[in-house]
CSV table of C-alpha atoms in Angstrom, one decimal:
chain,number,residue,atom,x,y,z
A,114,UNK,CA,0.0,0.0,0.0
A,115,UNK,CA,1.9,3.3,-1.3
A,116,UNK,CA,2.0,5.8,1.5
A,117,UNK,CA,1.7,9.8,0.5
A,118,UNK,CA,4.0,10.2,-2.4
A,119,UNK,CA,4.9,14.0,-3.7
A,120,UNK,CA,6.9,15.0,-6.4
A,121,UNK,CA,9.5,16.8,-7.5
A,122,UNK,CA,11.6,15.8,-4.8
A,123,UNK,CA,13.8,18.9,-5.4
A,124,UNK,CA,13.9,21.8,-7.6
A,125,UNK,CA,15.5,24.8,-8.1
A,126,UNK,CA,13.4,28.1,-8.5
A,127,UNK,CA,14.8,31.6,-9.2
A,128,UNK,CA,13.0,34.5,-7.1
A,129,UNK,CA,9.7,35.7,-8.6
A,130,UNK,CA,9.1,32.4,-10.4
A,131,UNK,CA,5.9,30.8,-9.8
A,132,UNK,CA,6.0,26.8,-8.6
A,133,UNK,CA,3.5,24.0,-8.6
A,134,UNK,CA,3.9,21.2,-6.0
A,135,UNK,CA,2.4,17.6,-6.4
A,136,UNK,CA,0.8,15.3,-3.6
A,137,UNK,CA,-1.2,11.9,-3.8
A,138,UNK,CA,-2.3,10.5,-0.6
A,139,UNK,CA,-2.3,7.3,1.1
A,140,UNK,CA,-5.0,5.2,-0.2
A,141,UNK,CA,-8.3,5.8,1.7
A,142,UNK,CA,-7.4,9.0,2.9
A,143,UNK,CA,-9.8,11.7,1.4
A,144,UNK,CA,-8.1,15.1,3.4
A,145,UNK,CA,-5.0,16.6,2.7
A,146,UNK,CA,-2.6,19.1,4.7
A,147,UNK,CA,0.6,21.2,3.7
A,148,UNK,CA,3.5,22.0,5.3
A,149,UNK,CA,6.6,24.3,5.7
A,150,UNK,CA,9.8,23.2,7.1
A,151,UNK,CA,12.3,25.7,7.1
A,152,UNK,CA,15.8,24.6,8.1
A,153,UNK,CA,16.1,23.4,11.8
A,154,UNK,CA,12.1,24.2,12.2
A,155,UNK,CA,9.4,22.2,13.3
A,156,UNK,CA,7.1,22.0,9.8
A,157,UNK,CA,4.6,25.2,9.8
A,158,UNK,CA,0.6,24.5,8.9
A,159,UNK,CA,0.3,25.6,5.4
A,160,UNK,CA,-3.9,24.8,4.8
A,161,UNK,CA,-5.7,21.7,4.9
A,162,UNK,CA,-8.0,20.3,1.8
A,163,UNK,CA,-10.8,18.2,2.6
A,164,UNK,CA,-13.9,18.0,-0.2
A,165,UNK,CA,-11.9,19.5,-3.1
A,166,UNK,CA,-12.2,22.6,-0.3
A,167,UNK,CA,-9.9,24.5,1.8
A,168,UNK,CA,-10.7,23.9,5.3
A,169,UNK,CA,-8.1,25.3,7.7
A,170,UNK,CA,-5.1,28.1,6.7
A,171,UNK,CA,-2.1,28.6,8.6
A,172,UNK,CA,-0.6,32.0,8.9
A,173,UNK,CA,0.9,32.1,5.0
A,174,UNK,CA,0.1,35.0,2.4
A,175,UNK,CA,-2.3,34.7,-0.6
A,176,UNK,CA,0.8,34.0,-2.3
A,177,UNK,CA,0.5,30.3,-1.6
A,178,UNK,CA,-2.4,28.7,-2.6
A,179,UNK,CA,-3.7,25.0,-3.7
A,180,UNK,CA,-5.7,23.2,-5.3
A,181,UNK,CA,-7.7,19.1,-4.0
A,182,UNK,CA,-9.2,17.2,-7.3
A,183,UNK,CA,-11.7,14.4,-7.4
A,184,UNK,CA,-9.2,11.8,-6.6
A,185,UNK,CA,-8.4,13.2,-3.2
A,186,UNK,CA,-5.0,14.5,-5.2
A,187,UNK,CA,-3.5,18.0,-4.3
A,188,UNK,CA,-1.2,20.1,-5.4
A,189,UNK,CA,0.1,23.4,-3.8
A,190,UNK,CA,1.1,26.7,-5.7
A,191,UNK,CA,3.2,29.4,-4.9
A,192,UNK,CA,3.6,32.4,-6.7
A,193,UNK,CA,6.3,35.6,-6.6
A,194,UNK,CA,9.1,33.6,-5.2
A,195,UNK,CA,11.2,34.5,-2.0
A,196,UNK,CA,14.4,33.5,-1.4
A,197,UNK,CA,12.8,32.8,2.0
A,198,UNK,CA,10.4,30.4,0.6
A,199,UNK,CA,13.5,28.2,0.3
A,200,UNK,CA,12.1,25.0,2.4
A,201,UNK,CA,11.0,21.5,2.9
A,202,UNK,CA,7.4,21.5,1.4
A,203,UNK,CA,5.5,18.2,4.0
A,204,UNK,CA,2.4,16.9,2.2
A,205,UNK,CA,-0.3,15.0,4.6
A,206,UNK,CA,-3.2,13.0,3.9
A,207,UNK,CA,-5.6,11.8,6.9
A,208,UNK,CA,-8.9,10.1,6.9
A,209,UNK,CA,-11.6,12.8,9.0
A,210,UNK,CA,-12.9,10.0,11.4
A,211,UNK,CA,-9.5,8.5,12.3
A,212,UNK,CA,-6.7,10.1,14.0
A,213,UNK,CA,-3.1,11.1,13.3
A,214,UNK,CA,-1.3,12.0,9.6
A,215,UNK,CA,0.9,10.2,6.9
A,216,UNK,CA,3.6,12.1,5.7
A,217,UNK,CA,5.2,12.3,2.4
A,218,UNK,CA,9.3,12.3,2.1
A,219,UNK,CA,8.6,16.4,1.0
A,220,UNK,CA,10.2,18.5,-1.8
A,221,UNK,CA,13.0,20.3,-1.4
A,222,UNK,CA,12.9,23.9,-3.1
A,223,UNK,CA,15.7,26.4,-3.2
A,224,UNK,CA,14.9,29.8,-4.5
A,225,UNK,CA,17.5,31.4,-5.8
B,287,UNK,CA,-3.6,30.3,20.3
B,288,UNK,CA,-1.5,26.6,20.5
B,289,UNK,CA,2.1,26.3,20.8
B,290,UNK,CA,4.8,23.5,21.8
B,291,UNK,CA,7.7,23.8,23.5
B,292,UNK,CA,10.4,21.5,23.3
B,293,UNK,CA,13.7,21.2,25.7
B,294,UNK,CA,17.2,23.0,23.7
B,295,UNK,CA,19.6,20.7,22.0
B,296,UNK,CA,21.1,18.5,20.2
B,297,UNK,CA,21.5,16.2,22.3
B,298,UNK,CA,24.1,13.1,22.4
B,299,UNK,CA,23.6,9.9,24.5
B,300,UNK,CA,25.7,6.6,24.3
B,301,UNK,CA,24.4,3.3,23.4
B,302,UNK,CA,22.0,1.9,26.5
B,303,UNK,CA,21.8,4.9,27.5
B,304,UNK,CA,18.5,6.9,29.5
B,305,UNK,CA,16.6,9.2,26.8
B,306,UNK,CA,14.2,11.8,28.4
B,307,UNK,CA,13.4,14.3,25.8
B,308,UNK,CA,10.8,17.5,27.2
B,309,UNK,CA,7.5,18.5,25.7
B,310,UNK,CA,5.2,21.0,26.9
B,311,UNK,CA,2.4,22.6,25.4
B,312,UNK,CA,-0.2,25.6,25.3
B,313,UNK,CA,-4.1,25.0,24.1
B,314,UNK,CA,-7.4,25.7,24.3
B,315,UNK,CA,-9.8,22.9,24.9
B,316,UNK,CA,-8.3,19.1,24.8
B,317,UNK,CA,-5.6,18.5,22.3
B,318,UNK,CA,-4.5,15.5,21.4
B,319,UNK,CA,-0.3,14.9,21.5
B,320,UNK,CA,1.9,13.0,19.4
B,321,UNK,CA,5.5,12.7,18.7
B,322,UNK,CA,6.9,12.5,15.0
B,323,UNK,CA,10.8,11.1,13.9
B,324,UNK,CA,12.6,12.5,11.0
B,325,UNK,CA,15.1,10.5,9.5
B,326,UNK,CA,17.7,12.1,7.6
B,327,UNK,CA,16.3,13.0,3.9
B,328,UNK,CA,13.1,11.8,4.9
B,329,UNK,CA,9.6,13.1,5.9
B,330,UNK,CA,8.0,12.5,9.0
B,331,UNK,CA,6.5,9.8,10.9
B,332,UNK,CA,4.3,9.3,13.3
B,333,UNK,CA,6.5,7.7,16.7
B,334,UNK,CA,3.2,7.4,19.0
B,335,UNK,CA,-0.2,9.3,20.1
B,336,UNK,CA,-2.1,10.1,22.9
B,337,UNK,CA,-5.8,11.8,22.4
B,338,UNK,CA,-6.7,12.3,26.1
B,339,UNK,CA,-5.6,12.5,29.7
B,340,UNK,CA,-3.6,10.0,31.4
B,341,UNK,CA,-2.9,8.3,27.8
B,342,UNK,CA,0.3,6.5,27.3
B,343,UNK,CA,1.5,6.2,24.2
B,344,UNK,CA,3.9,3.9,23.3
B,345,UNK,CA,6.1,2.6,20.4
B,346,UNK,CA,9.6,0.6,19.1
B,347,UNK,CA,10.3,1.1,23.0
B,348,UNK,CA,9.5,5.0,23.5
B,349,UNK,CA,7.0,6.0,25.6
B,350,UNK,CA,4.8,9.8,26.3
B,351,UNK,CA,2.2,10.4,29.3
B,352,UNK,CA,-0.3,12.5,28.2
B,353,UNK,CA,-0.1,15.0,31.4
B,354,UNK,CA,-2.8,17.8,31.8
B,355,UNK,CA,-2.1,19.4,34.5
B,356,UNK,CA,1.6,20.0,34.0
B,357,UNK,CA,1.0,20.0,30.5
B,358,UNK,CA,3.6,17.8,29.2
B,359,UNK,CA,3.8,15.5,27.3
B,360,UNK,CA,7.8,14.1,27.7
B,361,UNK,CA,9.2,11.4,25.4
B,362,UNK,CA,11.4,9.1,27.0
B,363,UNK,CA,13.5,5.6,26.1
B,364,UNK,CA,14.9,3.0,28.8
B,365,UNK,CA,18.0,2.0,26.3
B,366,UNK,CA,18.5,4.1,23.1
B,367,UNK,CA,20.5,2.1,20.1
B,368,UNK,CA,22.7,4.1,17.4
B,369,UNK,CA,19.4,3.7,15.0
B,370,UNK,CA,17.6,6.1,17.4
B,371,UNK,CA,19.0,8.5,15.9
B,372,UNK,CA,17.2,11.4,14.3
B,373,UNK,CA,15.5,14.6,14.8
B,374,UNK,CA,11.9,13.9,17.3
B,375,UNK,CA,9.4,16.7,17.0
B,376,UNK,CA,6.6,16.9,19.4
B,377,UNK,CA,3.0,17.8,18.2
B,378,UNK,CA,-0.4,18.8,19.0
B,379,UNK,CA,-3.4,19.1,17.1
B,380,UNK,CA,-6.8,20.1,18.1
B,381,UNK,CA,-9.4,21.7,19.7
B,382,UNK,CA,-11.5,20.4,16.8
B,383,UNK,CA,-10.4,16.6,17.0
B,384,UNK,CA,-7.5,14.7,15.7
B,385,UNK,CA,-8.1,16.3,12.4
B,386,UNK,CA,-7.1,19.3,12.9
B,387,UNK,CA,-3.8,20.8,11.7
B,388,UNK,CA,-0.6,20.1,13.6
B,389,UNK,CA,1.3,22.4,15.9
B,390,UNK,CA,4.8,21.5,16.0
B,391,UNK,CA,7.7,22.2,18.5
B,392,UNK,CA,10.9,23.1,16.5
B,393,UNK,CA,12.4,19.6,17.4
B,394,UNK,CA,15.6,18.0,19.2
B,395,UNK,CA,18.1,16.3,17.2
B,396,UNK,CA,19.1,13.0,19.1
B,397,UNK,CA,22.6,11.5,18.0
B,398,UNK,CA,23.5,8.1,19.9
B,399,UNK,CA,27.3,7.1,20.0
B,400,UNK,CA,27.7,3.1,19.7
């Protein structure tokens, strides 16, 4: 049974570029959450898609934003690169009625 | 609003060796707690969970009381082996239920000499 797999695993972005981020989540799991994990931080709550909706949004500008489709896939955008969007990206998935999340191994983006 | 606090490190133990590791945290209504392991170039995952008062989670050896009125939720380890080691992050999520997003404390890097 494949866990959360996202992809790239890394990429390199220059500053003002616009990047798209792929997730697909553990099978049976219909909600999806993003993180941030700078380096030597705990990951930061990006938003949480449940319903092909956003549920929940962390403290993060308008700057990020995603998207959930039909198959419980998500995929998170950022626009107007910063050099301090530089980060581990942590993708999520959870089933509503059960507790705790599956993380993905996360992509790596570098803004340069 | 919530927040975790987690004790300063890194922090190196030898093989055998006692691990406490120091969690509290801040939050309205009743949070359930968690502690997550990162393995070098990897994501996250779940080490063990506790979703009320009194709960003991446990795991691979590790252990967490769920402690409300000191709010803690410590992380500790009778004999830690060289694999132990990793970055530990404790978590809580809530008021809404389990479902709700993660608050994370900035994490403790362990290193365990053989």
């Amino acid at each position: 049974d494949a866990g959360v797999t996202q992809s790239p695993t890394h990429l390199i972005k220059t500053r003002g570029q616009q990047v798209t981020l792929r997730c697909s989540p553990k099978s049976g799991h219909d909600t999806v959450s993003w993180y941030q994990q700078a380096l030597g931080q705990g990951p930061q709550f990006i938003f949480q898609y449940y319903e092909e909706e956003e549920r929940q949004r962390g403290n993060f500008p308008d700057r990020f934003s995603g998207h959930q489709f039909p198959n419980y896939s998500s995929e998170l955008n950022v626009n107007a690169l910063l050099l301090g969007d530089s980060a581990l990206y942590l993708c999520a998935s959870s089933i509503r009625v059960l507790e705790g999340y599956t993380f993905g191994s996360g992509t790596r983006l570098t803004v340069v | 609003g919530n927040s975790v606090t987690q004790m300063e490190g890194p922090v190196t133990l030898s093989e055998e060796a006692f691990l406490t590791i120091n969690c509290t945290y801040t939050a309205t209504g009743y949070p359930s707690l968690f502690w997550y392991v990162q393995y070098p170039g990897e994501g996250l995952q779940l080490l063990l969970k506790a979703t009320k008062a009194d709960d003991k989670g446990s795991n691979k050896g590790f252990e967490a009381t769920y402690r409300k009125e000191t709010t803690s939720f410590h992380l500790e380890k009778g004999s830690v082996q060289v694999s132990d080691s990793a970055v530990y992050f404790c978590a809580l999520s809530g008021p809404y239920g389990a479902n709700s997003k993660l608050t994370f404390g900035k994490g403790i890097t362990l290193s365990v000499r053989p």
